[in-house]
Amino acid sequence: MKKINKKQISQEVFDLYDDYAHNKLERRQFIEKLSLYAVGGLT
């Protein structure tokens, strides 16, 4: 698997992960919001 760095991740996705890591988001909320970026990246 190829490693990625912070420059390759949008700030919004990084902020989502930060909120999840610091218990500001439940896992379900994190995945739901993150999926919007994953689908957008494929189109």
Short mmCIF file of C-alpha atoms in Angstrom, two decimals, residues 18-35:
data_model
loop_
_atom_site.label_atom_id
_atom_site.label_comp_id
_atom_site.label_asym_id
_atom_site.label_seq_id
_atom_site.Cartn_x
_atom_site.Cartn_y
_atom_site.Cartn_z
CA ASP A 18 -9.42 15.13 13.67
CA ASP A 19 -12.97 15.48 15.01
CA TYR A 20 -13.39 11.69 14.98
CA ALA A 21 -10.04 11.09 16.69
CA HIS A 22 -10.93 13.55 19.45
CA ASN A 23 -14.40 12.04 20.01
CA LYS A 24 -16.30 14.98 18.52
CA LEU A 25 -17.91 12.62 15.97
CA GLU A 26 -19.32 9.13 16.34
CA ARG A 27 -17.90 6.50 13.98
CA ARG A 28 -21.14 6.41 11.98
CA GLN A 29 -21.13 10.20 11.51
CA PHE A 30 -17.49 10.12 10.46
CA ILE A 31 -18.07 7.41 7.84
CA GLU A 32 -21.21 9.09 6.49
CA LYS A 33 -19.47 12.45 6.05
CA LEU A 34 -16.29 10.87 4.71
CA SER A 35 -18.27 8.90 2.11
#
